[in-house]
PDB file of C-alpha atoms (C1' of nucleotides) in Angstrom:
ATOM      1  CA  UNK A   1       0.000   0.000   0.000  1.00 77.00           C
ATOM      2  CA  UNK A   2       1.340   3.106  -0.745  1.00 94.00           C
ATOM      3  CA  UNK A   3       1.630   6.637   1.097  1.00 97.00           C
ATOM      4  CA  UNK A   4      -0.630   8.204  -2.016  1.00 97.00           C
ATOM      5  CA  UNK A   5      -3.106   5.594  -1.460  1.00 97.00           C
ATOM      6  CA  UNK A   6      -3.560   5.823   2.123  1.00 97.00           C
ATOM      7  CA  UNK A   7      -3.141   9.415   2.095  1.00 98.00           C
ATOM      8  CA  UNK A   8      -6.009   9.713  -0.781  1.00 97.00           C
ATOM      9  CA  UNK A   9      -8.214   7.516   1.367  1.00 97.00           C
ATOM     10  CA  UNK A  10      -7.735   9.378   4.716  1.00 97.00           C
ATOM     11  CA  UNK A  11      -8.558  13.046   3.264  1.00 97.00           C
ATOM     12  CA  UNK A  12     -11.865  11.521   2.027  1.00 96.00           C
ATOM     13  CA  UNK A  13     -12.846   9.938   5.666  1.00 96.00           C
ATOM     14  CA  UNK A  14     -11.509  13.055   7.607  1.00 96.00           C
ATOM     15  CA  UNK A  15     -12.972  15.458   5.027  1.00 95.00           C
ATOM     16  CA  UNK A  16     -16.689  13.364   5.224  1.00 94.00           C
ATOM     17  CA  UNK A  17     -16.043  13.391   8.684  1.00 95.00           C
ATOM     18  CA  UNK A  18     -15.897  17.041   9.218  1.00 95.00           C
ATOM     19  CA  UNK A  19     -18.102  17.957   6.931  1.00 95.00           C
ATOM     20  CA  UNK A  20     -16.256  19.277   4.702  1.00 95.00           C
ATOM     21  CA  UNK A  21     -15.938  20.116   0.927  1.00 96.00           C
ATOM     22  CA  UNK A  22     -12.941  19.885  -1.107  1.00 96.00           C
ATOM     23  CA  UNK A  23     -12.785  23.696  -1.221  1.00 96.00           C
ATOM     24  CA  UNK A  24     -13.695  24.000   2.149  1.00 96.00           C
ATOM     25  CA  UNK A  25     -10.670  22.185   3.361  1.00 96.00           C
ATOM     26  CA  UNK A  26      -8.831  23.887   0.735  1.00 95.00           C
ATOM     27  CA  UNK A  27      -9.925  27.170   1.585  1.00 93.00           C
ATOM     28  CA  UNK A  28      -8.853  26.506   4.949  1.00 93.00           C
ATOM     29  CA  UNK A  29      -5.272  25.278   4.678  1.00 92.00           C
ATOM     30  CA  UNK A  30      -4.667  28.402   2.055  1.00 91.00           C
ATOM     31  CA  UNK A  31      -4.400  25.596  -0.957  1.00 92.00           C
ATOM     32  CA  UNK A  32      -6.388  25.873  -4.271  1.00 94.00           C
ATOM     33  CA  UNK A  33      -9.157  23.890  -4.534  1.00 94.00           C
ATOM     34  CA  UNK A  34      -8.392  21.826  -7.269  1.00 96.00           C
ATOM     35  CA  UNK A  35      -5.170  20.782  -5.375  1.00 97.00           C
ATOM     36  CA  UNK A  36      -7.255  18.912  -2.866  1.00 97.00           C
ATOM     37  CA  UNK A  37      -8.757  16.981  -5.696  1.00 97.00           C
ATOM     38  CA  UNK A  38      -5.291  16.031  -7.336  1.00 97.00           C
ATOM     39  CA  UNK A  39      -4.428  14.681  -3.918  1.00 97.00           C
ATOM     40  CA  UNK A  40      -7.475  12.724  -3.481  1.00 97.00           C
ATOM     41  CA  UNK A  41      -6.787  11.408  -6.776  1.00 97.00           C
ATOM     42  CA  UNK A  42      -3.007   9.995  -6.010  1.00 96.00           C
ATOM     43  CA  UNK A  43      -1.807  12.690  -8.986  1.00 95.00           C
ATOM     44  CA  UNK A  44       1.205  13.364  -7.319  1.00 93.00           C
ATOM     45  CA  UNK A  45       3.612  12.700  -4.057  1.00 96.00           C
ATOM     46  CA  UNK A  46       2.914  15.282  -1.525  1.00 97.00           C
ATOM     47  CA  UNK A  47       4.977  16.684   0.659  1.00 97.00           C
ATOM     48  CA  UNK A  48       5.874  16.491   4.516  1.00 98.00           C
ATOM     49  CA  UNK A  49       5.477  20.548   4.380  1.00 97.00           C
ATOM     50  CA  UNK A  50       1.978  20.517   2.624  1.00 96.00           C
ATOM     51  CA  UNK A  51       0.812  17.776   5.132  1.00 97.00           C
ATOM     52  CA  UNK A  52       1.434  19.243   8.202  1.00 96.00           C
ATOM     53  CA  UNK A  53      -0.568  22.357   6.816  1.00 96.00           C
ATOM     54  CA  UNK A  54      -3.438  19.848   5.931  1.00 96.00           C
ATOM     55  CA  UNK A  55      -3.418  18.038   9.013  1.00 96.00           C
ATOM     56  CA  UNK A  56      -3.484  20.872  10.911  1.00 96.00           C
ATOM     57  CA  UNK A  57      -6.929  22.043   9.482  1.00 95.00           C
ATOM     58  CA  UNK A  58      -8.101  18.364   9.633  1.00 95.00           C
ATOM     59  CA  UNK A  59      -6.758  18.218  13.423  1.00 95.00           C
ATOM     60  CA  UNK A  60      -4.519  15.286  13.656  1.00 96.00           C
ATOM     61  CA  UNK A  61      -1.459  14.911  14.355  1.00 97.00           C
ATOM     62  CA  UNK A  62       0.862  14.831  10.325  1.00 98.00           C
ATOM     63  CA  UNK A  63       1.634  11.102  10.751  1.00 98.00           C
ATOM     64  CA  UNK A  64      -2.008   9.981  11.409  1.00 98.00           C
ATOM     65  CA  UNK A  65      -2.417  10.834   7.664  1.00 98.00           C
ATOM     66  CA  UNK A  66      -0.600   8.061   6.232  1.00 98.00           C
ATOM     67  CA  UNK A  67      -2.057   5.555   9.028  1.00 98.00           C
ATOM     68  CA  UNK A  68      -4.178   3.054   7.083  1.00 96.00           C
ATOM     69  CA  UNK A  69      -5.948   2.219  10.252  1.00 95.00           C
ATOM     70  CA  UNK A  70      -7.149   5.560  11.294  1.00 96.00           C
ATOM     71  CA  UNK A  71      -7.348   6.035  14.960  1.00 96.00           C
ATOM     72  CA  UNK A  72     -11.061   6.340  16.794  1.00 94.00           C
ATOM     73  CA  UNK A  73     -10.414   9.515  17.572  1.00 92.00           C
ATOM     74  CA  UNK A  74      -9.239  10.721  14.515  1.00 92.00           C
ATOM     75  CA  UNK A  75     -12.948   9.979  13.519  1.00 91.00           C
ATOM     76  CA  UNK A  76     -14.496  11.924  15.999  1.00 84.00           C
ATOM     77  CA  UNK A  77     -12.266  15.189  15.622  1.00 70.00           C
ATOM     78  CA  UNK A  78     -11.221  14.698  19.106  1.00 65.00           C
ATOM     79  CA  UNK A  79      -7.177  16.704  19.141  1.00 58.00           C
ATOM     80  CA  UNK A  80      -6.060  14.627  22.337  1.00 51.00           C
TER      81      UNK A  80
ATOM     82  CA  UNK B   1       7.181  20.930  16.089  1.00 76.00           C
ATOM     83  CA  UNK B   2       7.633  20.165  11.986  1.00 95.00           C
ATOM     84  CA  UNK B   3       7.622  16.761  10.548  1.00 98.00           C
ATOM     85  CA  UNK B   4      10.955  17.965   8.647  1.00 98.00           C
ATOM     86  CA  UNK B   5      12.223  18.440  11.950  1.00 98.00           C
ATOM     87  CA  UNK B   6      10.851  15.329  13.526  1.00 98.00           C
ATOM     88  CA  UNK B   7      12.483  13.056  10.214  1.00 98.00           C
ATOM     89  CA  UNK B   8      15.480  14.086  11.026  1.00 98.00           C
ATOM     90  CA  UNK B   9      15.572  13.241  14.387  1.00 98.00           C
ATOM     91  CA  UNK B  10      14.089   9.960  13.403  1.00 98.00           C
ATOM     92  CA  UNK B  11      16.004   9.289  11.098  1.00 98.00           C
ATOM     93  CA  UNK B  12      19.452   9.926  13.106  1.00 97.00           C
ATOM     94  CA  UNK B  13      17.900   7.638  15.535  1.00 97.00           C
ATOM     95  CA  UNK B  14      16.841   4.876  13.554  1.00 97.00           C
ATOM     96  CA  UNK B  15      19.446   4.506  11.381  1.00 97.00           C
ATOM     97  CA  UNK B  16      22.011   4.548  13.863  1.00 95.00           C
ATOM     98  CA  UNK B  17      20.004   1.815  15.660  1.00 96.00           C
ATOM     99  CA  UNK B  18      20.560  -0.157  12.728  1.00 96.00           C
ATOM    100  CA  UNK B  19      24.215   0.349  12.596  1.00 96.00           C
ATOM    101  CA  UNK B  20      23.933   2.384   9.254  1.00 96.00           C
ATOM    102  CA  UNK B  21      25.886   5.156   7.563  1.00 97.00           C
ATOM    103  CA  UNK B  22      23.606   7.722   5.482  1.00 97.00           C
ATOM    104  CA  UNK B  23      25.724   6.242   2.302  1.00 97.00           C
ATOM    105  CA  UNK B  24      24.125   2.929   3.079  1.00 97.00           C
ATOM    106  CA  UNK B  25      21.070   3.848   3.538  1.00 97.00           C
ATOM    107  CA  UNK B  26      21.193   5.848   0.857  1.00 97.00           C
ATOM    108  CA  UNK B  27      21.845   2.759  -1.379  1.00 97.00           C
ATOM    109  CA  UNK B  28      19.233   0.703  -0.217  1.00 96.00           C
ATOM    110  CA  UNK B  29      16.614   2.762  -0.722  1.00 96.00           C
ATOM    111  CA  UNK B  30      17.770   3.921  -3.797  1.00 96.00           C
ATOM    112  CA  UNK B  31      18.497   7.523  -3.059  1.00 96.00           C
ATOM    113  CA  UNK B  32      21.578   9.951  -3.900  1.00 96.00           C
ATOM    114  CA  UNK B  33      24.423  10.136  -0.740  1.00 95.00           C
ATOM    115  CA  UNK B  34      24.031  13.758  -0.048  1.00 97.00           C
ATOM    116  CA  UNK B  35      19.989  13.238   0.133  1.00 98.00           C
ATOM    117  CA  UNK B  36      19.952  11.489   3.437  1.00 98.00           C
ATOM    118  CA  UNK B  37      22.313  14.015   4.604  1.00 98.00           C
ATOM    119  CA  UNK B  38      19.838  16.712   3.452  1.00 98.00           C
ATOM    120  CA  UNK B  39      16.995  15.291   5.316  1.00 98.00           C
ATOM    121  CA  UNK B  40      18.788  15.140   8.293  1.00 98.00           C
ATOM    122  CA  UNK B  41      19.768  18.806   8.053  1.00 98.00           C
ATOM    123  CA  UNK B  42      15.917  19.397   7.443  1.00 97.00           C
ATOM    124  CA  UNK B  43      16.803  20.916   4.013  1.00 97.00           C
ATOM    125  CA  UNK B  44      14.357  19.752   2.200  1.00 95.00           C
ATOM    126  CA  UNK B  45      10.112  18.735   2.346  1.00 97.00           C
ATOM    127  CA  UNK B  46      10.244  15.093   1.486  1.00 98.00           C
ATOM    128  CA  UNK B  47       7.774  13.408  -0.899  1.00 98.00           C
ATOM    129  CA  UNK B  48       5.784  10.418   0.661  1.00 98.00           C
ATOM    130  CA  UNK B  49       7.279   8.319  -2.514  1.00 97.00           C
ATOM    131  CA  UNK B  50      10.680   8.648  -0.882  1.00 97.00           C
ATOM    132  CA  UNK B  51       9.693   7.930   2.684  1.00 98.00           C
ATOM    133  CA  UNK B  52       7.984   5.328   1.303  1.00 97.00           C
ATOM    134  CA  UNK B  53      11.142   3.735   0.796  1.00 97.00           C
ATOM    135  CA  UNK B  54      13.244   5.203   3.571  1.00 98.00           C
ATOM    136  CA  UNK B  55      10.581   3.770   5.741  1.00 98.00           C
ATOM    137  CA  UNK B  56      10.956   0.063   3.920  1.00 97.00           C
ATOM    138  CA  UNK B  57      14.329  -0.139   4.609  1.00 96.00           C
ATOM    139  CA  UNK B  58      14.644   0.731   7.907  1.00 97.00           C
ATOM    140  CA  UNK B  59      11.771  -1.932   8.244  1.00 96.00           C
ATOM    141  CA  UNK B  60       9.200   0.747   9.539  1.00 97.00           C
ATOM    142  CA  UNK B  61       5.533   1.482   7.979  1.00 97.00           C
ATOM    143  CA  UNK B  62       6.217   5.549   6.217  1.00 98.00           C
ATOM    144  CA  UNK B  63       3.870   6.772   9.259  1.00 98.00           C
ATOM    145  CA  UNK B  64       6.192   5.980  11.877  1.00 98.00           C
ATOM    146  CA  UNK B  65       8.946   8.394  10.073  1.00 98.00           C
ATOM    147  CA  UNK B  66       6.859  11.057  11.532  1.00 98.00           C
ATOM    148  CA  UNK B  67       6.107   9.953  14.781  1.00 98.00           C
ATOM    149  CA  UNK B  68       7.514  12.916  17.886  1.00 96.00           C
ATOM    150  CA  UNK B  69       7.845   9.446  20.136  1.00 95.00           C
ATOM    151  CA  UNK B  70       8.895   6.646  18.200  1.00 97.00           C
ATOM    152  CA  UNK B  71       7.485   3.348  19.065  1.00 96.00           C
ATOM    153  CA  UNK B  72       9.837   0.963  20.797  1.00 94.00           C
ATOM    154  CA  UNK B  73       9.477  -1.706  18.744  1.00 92.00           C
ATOM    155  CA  UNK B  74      10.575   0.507  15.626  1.00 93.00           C
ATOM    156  CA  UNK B  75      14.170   1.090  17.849  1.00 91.00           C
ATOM    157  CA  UNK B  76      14.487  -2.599  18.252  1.00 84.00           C
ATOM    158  CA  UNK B  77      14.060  -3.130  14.061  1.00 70.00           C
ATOM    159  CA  UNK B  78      10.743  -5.435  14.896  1.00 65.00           C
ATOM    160  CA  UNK B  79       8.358  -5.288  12.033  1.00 57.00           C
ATOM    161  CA  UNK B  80       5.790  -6.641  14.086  1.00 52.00           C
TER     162      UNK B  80
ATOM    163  C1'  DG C   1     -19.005  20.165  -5.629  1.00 96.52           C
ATOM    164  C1'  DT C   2     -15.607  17.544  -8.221  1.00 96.52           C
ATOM    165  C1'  DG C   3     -12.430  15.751 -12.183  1.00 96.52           C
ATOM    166  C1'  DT C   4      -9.177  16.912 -15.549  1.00 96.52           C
ATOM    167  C1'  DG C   5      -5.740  18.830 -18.999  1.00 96.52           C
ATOM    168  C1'  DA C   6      -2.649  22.420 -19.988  1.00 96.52           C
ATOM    169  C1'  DC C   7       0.385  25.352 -18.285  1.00 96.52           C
ATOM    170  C1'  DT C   8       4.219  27.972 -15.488  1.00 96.52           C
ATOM    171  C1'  DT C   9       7.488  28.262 -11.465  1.00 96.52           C
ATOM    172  C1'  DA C  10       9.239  26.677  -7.342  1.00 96.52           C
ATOM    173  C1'  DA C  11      11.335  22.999  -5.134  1.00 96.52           C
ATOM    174  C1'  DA C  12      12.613  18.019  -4.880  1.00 96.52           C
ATOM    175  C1'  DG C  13      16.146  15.079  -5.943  1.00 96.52           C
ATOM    176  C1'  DT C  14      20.756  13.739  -8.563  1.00 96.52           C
ATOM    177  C1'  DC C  15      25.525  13.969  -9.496  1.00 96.52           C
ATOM    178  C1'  DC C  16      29.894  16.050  -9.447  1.00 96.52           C
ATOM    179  C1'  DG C  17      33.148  17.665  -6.225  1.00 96.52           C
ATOM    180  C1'  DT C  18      35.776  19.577  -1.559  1.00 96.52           C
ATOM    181  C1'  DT C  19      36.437  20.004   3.322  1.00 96.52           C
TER     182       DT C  19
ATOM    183  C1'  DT D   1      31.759   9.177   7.810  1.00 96.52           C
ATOM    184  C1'  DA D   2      29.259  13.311   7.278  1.00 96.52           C
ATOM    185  C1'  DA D   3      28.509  18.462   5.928  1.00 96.52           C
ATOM    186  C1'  DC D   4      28.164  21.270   2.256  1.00 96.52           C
ATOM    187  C1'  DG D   5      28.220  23.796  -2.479  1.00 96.52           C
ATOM    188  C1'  DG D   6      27.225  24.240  -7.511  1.00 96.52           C
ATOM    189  C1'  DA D   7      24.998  22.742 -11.621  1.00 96.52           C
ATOM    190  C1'  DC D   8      21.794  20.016 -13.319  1.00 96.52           C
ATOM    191  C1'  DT D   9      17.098  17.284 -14.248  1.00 96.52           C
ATOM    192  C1'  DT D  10      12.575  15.924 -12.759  1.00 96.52           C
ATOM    193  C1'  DT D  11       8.460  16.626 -10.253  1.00 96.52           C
ATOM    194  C1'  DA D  12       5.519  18.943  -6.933  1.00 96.52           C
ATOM    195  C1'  DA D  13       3.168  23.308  -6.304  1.00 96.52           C
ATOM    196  C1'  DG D  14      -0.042  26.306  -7.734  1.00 96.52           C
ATOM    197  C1'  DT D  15      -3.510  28.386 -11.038  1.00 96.52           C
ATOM    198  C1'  DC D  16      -6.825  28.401 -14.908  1.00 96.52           C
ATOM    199  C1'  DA D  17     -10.632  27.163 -17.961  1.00 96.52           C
ATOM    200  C1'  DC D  18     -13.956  23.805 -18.890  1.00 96.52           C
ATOM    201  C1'  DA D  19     -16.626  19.686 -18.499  1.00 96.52           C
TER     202       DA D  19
END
DNA sequence: GTGTGACTTAAAGTCCGTT
DNA sequence: TAACGGACTTTAAGTCACA
């Protein structure tokens, strides 16, 4: 399994989990919109600078993005 | 606390608890010398393509690369 | 609200060296 | 063995128009 596929998966769960759109979240963590989308769609390998940006406006800690068991809590939008 | 910051501490840490030299590691995951060197030195944002295969050859999953407290079991080389 | 192609520019990543 | 620089190539970053 690789980082771009667990990473792709993740955004959709913790986006759908916040309620979020695309836009929303890109809005958010100053990224265009259709970046998001090109992430979600494994176009190309991120980087660890971009994530921690993303992960901050998801609330999780940068490494719980490329967990392919997300964590409970991660669910729930707890930040402990 | 940045994840370029925490790889490099990670890094340090794993690979010398693996007995490795950045050239060797280097090598085995198929990356240029001065590279690892440049991680460690947090000069650069990683992709998750390359610590996909950092992480493989230290014999960690990528996530753990970005972990503040690394697991013991990742010190010990178990990839349990 | 999202997928996608085309595009430009910033930065990742390589390869040569020296200290 | 590792830090570091310079020149180079490849890819991510970022934006746009349109479906």
């Amino acid at each position: 399994m690789s980082s771009r596929k667990t990473l792709a998966h993740n955004l959709r769960v913790l986006r759908a989990a916040r309620g979020l759109s695309q836009e929303a979240l890109a809005d958010a963590a100053k990224v265009d919109r259709t970046y998001i989308s090109a992430l979600e769609r494994q176009k190309y390998s991120v980087t660890i600078d971009r994530l921690d940006e993303i992960a901050k406006e998801l609330g999780v800690e940068t490494y719980v993005l490329l967990m392919k068991d997300l964590p409970p809590e991660a669910l729930s939008g707890d930040r402990a």
